[in-house]
Coordinates of C-alpha atoms and ligand atoms in Angstrom, one line a residue:
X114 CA 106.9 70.8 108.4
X115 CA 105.9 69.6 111.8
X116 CA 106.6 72.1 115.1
X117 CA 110.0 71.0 116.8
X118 CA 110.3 71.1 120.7
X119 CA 111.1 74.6 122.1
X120 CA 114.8 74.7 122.4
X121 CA 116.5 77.7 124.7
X122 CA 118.4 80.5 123.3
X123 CA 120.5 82.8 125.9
X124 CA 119.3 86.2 125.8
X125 CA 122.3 87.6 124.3
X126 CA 123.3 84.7 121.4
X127 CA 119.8 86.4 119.5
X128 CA 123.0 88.1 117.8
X129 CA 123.9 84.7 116.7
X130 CA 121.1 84.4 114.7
X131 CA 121.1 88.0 113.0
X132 CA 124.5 87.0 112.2
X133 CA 123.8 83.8 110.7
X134 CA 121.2 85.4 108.5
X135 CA 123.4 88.1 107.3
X136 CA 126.3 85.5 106.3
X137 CA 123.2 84.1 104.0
X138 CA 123.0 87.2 102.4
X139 CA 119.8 88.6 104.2
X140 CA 119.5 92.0 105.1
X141 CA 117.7 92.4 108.9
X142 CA 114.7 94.4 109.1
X143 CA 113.0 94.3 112.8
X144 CA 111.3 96.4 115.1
X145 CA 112.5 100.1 116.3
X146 CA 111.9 103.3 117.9
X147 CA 111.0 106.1 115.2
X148 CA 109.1 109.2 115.5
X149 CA 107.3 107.9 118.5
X150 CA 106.1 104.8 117.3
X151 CA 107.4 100.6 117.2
X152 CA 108.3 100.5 112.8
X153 CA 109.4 98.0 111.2
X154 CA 113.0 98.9 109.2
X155 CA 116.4 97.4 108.7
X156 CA 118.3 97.1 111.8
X157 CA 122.4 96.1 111.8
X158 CA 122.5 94.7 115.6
X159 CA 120.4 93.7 118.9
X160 CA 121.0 97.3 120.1
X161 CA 118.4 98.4 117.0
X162 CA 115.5 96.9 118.9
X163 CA 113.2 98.8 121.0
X164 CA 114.3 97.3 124.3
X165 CA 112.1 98.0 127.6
X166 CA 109.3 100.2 125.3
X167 CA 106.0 99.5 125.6
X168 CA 102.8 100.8 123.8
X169 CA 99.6 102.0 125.2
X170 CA 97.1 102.0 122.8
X171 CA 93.2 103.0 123.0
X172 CA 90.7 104.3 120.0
X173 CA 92.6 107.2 118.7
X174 CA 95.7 106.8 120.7
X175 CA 99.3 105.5 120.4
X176 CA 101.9 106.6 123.1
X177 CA 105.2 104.9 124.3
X178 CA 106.3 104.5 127.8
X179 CA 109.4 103.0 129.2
X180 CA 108.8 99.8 130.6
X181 CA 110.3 98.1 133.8
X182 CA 111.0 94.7 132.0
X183 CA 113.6 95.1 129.6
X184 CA 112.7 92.6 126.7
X185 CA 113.5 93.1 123.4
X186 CA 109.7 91.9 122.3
X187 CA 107.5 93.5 125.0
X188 CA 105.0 95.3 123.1
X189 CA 101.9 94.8 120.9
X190 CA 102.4 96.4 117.3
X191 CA 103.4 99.4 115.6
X192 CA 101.8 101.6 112.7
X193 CA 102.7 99.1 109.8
X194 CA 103.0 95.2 110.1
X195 CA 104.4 93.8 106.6
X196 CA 102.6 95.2 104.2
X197 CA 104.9 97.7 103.4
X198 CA 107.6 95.6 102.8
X199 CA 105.7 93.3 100.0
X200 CA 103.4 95.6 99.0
X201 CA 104.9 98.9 98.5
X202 CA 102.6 102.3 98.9
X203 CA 104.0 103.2 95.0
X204 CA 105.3 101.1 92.5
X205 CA 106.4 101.4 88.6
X206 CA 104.3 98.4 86.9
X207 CA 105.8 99.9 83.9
X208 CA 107.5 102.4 81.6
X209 CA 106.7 103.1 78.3
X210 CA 108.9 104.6 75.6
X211 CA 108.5 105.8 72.2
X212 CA 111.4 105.4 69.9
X213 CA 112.6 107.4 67.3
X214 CA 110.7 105.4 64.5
X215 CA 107.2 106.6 66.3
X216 CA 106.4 103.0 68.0
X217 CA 105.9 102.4 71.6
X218 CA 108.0 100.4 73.5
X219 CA 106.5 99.2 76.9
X220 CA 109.5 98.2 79.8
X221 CA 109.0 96.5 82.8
X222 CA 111.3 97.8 85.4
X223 CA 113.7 94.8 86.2
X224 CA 113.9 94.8 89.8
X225 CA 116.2 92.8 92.1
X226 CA 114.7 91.7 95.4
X227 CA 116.9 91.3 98.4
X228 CA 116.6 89.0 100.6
X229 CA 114.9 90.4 103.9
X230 CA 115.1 88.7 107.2
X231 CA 112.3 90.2 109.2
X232 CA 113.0 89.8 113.2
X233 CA 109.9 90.1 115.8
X234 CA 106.6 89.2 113.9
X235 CA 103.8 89.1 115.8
X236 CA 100.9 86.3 115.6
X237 CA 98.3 88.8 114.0
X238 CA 100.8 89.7 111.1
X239 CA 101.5 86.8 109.7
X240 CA 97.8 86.0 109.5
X241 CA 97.2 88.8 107.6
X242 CA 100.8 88.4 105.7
X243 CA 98.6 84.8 104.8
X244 CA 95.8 87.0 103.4
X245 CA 97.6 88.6 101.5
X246 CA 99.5 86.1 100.1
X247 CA 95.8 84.4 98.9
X248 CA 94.9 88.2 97.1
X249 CA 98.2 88.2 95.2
X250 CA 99.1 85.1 94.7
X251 CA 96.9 82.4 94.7
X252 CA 93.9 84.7 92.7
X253 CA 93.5 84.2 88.9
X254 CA 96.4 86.3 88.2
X255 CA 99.9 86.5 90.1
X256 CA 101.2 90.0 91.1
X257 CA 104.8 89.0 90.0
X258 CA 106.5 91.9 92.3
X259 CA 105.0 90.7 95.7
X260 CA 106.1 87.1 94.4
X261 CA 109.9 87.9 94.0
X262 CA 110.0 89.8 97.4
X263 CA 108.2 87.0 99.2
X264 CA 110.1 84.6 98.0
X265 CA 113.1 86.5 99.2
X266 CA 111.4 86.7 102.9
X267 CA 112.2 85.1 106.0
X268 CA 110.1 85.2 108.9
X269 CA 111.3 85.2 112.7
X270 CA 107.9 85.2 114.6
X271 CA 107.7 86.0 118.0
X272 CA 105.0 85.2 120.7
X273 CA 103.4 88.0 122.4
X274 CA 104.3 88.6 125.9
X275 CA 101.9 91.8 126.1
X276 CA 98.4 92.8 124.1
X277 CA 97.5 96.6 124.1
X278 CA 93.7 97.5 125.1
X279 CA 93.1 97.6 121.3
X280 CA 94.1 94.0 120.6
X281 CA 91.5 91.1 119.6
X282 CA 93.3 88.5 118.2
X283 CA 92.2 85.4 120.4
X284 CA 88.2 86.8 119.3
X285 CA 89.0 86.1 115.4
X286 CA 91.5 82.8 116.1
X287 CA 95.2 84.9 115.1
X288 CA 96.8 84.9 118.1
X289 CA 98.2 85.8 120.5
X290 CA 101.1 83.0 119.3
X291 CA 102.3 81.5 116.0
X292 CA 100.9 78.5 114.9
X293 CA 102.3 78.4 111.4
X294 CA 103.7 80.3 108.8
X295 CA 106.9 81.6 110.4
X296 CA 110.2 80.0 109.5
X297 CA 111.7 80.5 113.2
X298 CA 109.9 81.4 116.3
X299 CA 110.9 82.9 119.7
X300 CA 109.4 82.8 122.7
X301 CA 110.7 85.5 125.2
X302 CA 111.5 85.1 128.2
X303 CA 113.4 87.1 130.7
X304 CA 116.5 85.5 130.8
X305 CA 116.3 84.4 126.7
X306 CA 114.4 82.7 124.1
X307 CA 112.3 79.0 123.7
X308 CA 113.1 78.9 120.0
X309 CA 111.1 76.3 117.5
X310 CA 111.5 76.1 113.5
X311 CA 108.7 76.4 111.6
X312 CA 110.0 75.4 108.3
X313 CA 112.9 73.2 106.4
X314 CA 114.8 76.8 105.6
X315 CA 114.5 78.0 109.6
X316 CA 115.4 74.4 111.1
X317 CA 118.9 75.2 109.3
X318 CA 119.7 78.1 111.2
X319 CA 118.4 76.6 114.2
X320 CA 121.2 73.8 113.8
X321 CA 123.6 76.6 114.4
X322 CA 122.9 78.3 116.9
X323 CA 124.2 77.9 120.8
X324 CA 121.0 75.9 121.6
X325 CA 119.9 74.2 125.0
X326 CA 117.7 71.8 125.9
X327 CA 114.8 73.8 127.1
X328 CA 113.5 73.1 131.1
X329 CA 110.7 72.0 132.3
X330 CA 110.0 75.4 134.2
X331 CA 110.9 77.3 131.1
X332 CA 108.2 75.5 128.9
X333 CA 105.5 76.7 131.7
X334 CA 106.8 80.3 131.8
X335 CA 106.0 80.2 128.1
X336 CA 102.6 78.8 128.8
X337 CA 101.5 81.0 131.6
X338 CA 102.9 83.8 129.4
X339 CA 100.4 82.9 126.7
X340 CA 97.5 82.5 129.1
X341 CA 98.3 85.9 130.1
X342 CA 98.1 87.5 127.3
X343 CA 95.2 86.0 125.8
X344 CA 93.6 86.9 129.4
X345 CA 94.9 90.3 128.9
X346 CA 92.5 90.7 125.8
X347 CA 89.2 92.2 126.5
X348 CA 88.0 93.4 123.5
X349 CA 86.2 90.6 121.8
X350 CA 84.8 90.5 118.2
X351 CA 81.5 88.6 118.3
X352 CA 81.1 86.4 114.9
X353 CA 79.6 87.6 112.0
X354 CA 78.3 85.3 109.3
X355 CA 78.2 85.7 105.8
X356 CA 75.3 88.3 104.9
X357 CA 74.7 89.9 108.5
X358 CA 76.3 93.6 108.2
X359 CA 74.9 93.3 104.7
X360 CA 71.7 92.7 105.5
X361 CA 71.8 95.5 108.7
X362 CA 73.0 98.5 105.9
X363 CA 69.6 100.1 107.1
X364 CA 71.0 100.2 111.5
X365 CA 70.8 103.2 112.6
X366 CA 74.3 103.1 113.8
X367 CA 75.7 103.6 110.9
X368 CA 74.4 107.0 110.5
X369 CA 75.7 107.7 114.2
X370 CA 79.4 106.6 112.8
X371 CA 79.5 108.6 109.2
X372 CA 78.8 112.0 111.9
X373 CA 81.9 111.2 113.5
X374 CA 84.0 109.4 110.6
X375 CA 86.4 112.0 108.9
X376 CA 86.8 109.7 105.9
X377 CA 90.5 110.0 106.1
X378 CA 91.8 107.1 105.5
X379 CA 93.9 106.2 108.0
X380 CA 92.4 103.2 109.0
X381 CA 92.6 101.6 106.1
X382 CA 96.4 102.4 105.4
X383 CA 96.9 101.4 108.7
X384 CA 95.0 97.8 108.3
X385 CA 97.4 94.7 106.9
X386 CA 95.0 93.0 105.1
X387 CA 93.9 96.4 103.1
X388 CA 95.2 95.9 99.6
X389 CA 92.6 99.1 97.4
X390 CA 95.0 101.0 95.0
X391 CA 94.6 103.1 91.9
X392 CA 96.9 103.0 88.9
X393 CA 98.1 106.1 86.4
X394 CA 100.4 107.4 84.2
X395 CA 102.9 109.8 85.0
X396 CA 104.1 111.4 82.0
X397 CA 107.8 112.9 81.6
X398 CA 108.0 116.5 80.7
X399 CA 109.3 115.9 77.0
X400 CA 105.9 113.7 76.4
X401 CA 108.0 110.6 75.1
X402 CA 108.1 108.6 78.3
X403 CA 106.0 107.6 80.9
X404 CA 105.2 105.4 84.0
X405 CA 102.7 103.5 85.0
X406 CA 102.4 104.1 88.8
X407 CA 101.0 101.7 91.5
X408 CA 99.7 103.4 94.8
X409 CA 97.7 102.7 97.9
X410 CA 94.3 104.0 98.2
X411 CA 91.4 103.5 100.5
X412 CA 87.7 103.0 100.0
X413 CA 87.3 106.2 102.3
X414 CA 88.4 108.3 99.6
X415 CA 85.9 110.2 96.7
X416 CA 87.8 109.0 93.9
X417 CA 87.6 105.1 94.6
X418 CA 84.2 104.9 94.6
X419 CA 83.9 106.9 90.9
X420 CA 83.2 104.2 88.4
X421 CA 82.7 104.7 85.1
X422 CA 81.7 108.3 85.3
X423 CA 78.9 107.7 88.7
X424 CA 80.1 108.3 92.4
X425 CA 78.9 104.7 93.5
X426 CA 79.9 105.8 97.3
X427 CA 78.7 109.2 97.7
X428 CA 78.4 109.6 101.2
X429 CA 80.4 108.7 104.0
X430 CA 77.9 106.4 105.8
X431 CA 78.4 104.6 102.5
X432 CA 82.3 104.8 102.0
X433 CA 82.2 103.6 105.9
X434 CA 79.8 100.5 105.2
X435 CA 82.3 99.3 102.3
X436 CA 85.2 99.2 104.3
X437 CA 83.1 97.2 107.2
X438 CA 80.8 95.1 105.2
X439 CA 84.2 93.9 103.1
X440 CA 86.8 93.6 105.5
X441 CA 84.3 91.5 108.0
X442 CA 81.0 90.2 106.0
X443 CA 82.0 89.6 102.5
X444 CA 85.2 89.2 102.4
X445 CA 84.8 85.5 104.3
X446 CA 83.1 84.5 100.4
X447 CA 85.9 85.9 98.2
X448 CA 88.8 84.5 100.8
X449 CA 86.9 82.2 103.0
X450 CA 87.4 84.2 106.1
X451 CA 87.0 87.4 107.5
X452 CA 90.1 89.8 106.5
X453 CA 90.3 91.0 110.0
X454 CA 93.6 89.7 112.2
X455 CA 92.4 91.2 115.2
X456 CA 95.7 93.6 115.2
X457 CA 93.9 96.9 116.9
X458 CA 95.7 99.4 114.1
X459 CA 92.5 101.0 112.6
X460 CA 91.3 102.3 115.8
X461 CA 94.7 103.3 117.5
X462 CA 95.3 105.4 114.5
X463 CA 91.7 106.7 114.3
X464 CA 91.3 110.2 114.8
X465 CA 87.6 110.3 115.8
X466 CA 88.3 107.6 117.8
X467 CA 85.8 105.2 116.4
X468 CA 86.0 101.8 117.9
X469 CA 85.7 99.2 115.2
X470 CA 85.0 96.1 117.3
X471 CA 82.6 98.2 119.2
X472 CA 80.5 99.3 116.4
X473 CA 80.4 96.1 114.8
X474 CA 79.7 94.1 117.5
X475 CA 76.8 96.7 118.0
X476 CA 75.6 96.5 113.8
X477 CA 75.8 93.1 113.9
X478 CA 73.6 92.6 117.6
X479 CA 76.0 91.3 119.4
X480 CA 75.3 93.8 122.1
X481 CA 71.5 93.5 121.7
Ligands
SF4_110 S1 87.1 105.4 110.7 FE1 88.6 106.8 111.5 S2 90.5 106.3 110.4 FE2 88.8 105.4 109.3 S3 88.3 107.0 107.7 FE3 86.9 107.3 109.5 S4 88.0 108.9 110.8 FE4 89.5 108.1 109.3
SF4_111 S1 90.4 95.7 110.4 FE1 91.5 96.8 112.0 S2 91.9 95.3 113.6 FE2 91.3 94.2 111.7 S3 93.2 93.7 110.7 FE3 92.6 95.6 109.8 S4 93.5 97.2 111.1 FE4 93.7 95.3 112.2

């Protein structure tokens, strides 16, 4: 469907919409303050959101502060975009049963999907919800799960009116606004919202709502608010082609990262486009039922990398050049870009404080 012309929103009629959306039987889920930190979980009003917060974020470092400007949307990201939601970190693929007569019966949960209306993505989330979407759904085989849920999802994008010293998404083309793949998207400004839809299902909320025309001044607010941001951004990822952090496995600075690298994890439970797992069975304690479990893993952890009775990753300076060399070099063959939105998480939530951009840009010679 082709963009529409901004209309204007008041500040306040944003409760229109969340009420539109649960007449239709969505449930809300949107951005809030929890444990320190913008998440992503179901909200019941405007009052949920995490108005005048602000994140600081640098290489090992998350922290809120109160902000002057008291927009609902002024911040950069959170731990989690929406991977969660799709994609949970454990899931039942199936049960299996044997029956009195000795055979095995195998069950696949049935599972009903709500409807979730998710309020305040940003630009670098959806691109990596569009990754995701071409690992589990447009691959050989369709992960039947993620399809029911997103099927069930509705996306209200939002522009970003801040970028946190972390954020690169103008370097790798994500952001920092929604070009497509959003159903409604807002604009923020102080006094309300330029609101477009971005698809047949969003256009018929939009048709509802209090809507003006918007002004000439308030289109160049929204302009000079997306110059701003994308000004803002100073960490740049240089491009890497197909084969060039392959072909650099023996640069010394990959050595210098595996001494400070704790192989924890975190970055890649933190990334959106991450999508590793392991399956097993869980039996239950009479030995006649059991479950086969789906959960996250990450390439940073011994057990991934043990294939068929070999450790295949047996160093870190290895389990580190996997994660690298997929998410940035090979993956642009298996998905036909590079599986990095540009989002920041995996060095915010880095506790060696190891720069990704940095070191990339320095493996692949960007800085040479
Ligand atoms: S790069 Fe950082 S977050 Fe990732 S495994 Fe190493 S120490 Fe953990
Ligand atoms: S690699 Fe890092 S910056 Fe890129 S999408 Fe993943 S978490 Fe975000």
């Amino acid at each position: 469907m082709e963009q529409q012309i901004p209309s204007f929103l008041l500040r306040n009629d944003l409760s229109v919409l969340l009420d539109l959306l649960v007449a239709d039987g969505y449930q809300l889920h949107g951005p809030q303050v929890r444990d320190g930190a913008i998440t992503y979980a179901s909200i019941s009003s405007l009052s949920d959101l995490p108005v005048g917060y602000q994140d600081q974020q640098k290489p090992g470092h998350y922290q809120l502060a109160e902000d002057h400007n008291k927009r609902f949307f002024h911040w950069a990201n959170g731990p989690q975009a929406l991977k969660p939601l799709l994609y949970p970190a454990r899931e039942v693929l199936w049960q299996a049963k044997r029956n009195a007569s000795g055979s095995i019966q195998f069950i696949v949960p049935v599972q009903s999907f709500e409807k979730i209306a998710v309020i305040g993505v940003k630009a670098c989330d959806i691109a990596a919800l569009k990754l995701q979407d071409q690992h589990f759904l447009q691959g050989e085989y369709v992960d039947p799960g993620y399809q029911a849920r997103r099927e069930g999802l509705l996306l209200v994008a939002v522009n970003c009116s801040y970028a946190a010293s972390t954020c690169f998404c103008v370097s790798t083309g994500d952001g920092p606004s929604v070009e497509s793949g959003f159903d409604i998207a807002l604009t923020e400004l102080d006094e309300g919202f330029l609101v477009a839809a971005g698809s047949e299902k969003g256009e018929r909320f939009l048709t509802r709502l209090p809507l003006q025309n918007a002004t000439a001044q308030q289109l160049d607010a929204a302009t000079q608010q997306h110059e701003t941001v994308a000004a803002m951004q100073t960490r740049r990822l240089e491009p890497i082609a197909v084969g060039q952090l392959n072909d650099a496995r023996e640069h010394p600075q990959w050595q210098d990262i595996a001494e400070r690298c704790l192989a924890c994890g975190n970055c890649t439970m933190v990334c959106p486009t991450c999508f590793c797992h392991h399956q097993n069975d869980e039996l239950v304690m009479k030995g006649d039922e059991s479950q086969h479990i789906r959960e996250w893993d990450s390439c940073f952890g011994e057990s991934h990398g043990q294939l068929a009775g070999f450790q295949v990753r047996d160093t870190i300076k290895a389990r580190y050049q996997q994660w690298m060399i997929h998410k940035l070099d090979s993956w642009q063959e298996q998905y036909g870009r590079s599986g990095c939105t540009g989002c920041g998480r995996c060095m915010s939530w880095c506790p060696a404080e190891i720069d990704f951009v940095a070191e990339a840009n320095i493996i692949g010679g960007a800085d040479e």
